[in-house]
mmCIF file with all atom_site columns, C-alpha atoms in Angstrom:
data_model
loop_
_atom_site.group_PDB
_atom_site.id
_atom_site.type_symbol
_atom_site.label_atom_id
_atom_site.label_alt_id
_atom_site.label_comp_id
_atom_site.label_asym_id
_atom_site.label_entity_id
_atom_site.label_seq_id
_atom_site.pdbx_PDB_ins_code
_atom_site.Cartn_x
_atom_site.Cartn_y
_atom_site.Cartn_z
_atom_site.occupancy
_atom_site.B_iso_or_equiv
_atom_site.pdbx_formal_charge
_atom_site.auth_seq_id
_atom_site.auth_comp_id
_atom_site.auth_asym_id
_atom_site.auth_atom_id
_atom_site.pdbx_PDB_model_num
ATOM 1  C CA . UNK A 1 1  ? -14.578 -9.035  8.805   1.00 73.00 ? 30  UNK A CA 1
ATOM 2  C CA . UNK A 1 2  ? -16.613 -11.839 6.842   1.00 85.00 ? 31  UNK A CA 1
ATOM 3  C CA . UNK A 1 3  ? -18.934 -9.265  5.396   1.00 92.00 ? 32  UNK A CA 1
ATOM 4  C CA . UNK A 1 4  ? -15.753 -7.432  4.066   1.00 94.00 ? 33  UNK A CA 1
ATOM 5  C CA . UNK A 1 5  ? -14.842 -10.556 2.749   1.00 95.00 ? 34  UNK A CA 1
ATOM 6  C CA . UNK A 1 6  ? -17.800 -11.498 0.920   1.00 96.00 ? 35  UNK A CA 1
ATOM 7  C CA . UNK A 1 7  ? -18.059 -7.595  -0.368  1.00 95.00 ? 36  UNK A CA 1
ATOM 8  C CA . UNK A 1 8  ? -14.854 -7.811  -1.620  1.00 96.00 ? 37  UNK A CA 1
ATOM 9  C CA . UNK A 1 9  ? -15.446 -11.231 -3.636  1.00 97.00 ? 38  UNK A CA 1
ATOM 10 C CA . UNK A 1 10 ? -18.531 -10.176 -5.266  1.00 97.00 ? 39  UNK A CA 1
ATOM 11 C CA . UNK A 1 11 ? -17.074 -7.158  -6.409  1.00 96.00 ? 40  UNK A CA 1
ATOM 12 C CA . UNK A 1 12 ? -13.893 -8.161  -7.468  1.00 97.00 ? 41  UNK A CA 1
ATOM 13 C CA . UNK A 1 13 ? -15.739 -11.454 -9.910  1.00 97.00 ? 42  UNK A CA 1
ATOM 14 C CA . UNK A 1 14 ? -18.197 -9.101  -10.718 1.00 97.00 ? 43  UNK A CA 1
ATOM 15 C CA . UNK A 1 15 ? -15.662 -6.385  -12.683 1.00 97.00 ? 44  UNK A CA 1
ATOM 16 C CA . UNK A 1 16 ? -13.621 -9.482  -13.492 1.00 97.00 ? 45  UNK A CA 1
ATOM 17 C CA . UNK A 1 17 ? -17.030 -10.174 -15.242 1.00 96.00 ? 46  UNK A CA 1
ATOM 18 C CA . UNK A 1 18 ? -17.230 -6.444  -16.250 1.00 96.00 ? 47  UNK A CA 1
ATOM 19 C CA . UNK A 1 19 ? -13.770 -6.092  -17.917 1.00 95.00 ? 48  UNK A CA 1
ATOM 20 C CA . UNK A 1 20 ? -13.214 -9.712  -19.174 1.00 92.00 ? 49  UNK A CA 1
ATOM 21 C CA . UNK A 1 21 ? -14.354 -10.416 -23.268 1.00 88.00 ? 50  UNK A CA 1
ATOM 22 C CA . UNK A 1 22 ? -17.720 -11.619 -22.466 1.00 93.00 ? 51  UNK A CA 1
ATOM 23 C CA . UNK A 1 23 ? -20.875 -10.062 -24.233 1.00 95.00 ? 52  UNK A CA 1
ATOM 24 C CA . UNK A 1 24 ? -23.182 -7.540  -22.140 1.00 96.00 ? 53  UNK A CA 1
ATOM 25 C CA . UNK A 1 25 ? -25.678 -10.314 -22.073 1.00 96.00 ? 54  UNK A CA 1
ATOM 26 C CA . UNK A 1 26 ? -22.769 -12.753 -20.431 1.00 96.00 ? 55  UNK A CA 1
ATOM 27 C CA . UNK A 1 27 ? -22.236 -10.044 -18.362 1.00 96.00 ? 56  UNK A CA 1
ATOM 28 C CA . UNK A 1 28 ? -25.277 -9.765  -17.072 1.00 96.00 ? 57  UNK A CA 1
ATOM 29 C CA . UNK A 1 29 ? -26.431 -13.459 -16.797 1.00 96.00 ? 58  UNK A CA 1
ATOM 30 C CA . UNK A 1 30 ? -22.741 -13.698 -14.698 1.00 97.00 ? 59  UNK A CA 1
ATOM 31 C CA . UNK A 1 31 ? -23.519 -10.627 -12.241 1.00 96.00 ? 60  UNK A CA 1
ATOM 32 C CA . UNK A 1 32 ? -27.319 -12.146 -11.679 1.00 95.00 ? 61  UNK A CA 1
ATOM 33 C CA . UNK A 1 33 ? -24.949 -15.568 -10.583 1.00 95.00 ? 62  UNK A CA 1
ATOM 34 C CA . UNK A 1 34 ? -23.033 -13.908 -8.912  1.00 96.00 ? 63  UNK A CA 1
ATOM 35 C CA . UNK A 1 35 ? -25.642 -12.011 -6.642  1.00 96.00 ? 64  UNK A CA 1
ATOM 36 C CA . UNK A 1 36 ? -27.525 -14.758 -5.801  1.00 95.00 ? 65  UNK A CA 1
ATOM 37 C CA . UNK A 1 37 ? -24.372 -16.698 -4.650  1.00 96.00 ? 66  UNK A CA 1
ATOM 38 C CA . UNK A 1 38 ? -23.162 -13.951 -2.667  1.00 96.00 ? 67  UNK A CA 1
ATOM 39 C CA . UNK A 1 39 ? -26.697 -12.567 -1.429  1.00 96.00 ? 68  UNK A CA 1
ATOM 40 C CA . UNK A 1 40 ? -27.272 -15.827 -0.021  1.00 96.00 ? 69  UNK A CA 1
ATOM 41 C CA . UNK A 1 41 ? -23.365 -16.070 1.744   1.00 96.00 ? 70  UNK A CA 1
ATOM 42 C CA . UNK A 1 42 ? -24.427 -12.955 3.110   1.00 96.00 ? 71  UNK A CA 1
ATOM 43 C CA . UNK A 1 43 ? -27.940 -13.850 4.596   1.00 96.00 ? 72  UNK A CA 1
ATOM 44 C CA . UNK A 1 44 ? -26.696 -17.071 5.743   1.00 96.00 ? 73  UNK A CA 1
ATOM 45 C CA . UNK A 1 45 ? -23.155 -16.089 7.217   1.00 95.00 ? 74  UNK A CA 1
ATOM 46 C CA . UNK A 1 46 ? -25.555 -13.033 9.288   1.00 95.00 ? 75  UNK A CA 1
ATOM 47 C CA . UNK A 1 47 ? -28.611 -14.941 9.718   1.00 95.00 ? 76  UNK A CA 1
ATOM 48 C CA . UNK A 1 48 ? -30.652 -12.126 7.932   1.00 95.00 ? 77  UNK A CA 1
ATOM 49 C CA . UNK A 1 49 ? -32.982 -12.636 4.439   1.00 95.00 ? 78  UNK A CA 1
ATOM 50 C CA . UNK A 1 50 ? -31.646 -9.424  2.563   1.00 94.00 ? 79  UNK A CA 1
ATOM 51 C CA . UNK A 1 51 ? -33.850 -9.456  -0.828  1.00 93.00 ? 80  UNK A CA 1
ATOM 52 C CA . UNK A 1 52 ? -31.516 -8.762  -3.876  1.00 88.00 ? 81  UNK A CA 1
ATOM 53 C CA . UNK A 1 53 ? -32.360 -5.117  -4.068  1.00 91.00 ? 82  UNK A CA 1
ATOM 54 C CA . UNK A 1 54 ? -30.971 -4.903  -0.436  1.00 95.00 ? 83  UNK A CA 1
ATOM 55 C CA . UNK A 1 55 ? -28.464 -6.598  -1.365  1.00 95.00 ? 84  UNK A CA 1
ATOM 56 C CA . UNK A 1 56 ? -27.189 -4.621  -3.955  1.00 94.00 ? 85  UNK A CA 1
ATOM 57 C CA . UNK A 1 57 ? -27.617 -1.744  -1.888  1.00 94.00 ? 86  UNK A CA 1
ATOM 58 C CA . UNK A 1 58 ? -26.095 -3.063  0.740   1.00 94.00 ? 87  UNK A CA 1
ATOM 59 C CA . UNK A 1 59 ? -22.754 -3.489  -1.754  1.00 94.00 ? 88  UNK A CA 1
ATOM 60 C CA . UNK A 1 60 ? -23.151 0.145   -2.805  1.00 93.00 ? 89  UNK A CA 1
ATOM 61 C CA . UNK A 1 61 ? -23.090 1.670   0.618   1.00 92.00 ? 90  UNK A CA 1
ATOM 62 C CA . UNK A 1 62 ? -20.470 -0.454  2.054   1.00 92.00 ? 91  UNK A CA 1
ATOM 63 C CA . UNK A 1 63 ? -16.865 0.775   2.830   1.00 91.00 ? 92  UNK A CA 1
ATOM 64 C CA . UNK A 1 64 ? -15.210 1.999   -0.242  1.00 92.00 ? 93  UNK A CA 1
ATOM 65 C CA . UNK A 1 65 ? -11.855 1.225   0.539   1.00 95.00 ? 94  UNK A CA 1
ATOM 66 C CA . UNK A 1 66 ? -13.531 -2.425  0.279   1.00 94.00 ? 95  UNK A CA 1
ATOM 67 C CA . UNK A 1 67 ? -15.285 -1.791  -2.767  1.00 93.00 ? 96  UNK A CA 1
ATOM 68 C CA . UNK A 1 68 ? -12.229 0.190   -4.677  1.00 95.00 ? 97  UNK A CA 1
ATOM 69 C CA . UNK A 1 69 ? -9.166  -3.065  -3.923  1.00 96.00 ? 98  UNK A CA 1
ATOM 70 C CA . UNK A 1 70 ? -11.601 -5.406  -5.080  1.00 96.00 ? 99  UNK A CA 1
ATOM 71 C CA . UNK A 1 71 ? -11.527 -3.391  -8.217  1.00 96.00 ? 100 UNK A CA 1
ATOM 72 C CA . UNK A 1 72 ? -7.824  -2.473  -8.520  1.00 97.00 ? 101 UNK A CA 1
ATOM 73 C CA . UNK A 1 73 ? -6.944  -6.345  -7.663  1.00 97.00 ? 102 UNK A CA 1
ATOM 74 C CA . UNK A 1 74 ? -9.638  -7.163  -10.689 1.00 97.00 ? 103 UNK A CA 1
ATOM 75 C CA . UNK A 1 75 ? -8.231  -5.455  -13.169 1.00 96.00 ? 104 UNK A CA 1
ATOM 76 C CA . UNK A 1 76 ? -4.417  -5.952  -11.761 1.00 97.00 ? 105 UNK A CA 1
ATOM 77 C CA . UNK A 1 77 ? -5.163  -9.795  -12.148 1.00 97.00 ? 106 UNK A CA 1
ATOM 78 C CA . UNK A 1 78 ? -7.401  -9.300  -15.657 1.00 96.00 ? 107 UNK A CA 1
ATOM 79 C CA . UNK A 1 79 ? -4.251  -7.669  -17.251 1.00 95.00 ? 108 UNK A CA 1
ATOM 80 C CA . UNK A 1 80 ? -2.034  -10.453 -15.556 1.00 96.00 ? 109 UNK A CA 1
ATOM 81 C CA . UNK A 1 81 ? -3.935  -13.172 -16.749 1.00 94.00 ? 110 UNK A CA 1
ATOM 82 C CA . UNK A 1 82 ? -4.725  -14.455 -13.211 1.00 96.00 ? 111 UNK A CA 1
ATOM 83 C CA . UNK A 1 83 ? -8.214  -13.705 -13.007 1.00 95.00 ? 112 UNK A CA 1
ATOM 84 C CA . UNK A 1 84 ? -10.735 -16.604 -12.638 1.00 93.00 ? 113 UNK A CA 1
ATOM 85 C CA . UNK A 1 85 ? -12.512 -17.480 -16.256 1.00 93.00 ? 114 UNK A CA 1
ATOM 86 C CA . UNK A 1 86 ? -15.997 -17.570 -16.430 1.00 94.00 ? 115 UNK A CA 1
ATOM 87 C CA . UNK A 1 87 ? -17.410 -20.372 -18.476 1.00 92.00 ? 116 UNK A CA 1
ATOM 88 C CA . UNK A 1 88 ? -20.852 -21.708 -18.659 1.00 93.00 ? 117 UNK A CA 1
ATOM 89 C CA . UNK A 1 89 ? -21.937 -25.483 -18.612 1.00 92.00 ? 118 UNK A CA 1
ATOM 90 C CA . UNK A 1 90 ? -25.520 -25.601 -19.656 1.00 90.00 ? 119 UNK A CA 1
ATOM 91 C CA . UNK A 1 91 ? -27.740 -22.562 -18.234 1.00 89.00 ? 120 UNK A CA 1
ATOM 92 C CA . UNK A 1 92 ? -25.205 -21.714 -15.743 1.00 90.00 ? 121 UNK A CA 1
ATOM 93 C CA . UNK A 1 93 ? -22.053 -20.573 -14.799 1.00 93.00 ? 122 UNK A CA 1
ATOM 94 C CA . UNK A 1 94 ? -19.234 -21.225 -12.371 1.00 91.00 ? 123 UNK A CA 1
ATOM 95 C CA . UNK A 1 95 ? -19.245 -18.727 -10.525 1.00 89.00 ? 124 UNK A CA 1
#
């Protein structure tokens, strides 16, 4: 149930990411952010050391039901104005 949670998080900020104003650049800086954050959740919540790649294919494989509301919610809140703003203070951002 935690992994479906953290899956669903890093997916939903992720298209947030995707779908929001930002340049592809922004985008991508974001989604690295966002990986690491959630790559680490992941190996810490399941005591594993999943590398990135496995990570992201980890993401890709899981439950698509998962995978698909984190999207749908995304762009329902994007188009609602409740999605969470990225903005970045320095080299980084709050993610």
């Amino acid at each position: 149930m935690f992994n479906d949670k953290i899956v669903f998080n890093y997916m939903y900020n992720l298209w947030v990411a995707v779908i929001s104003d930002l340049k592809d650049k922004e985008v991508e800086e974001i989604g690295q952010e966002l990986q690491a954050k959630y790559s680490k959740e992941y190996n810490d919540q399941n005591d594993t050391n999943l590398s990135d790649d496995d990570f992201i294919d980890m993401v890709s494989n899981y439950n698509e039901s998962i995978r698909e509301q984190a999207v749908s919610d995304a762009e329902e809140d994007v188009k609602n104005h409740k999605a969470p703003k990225f903005i970045k203070s320095g080299s980084t951002w709050n993610v």
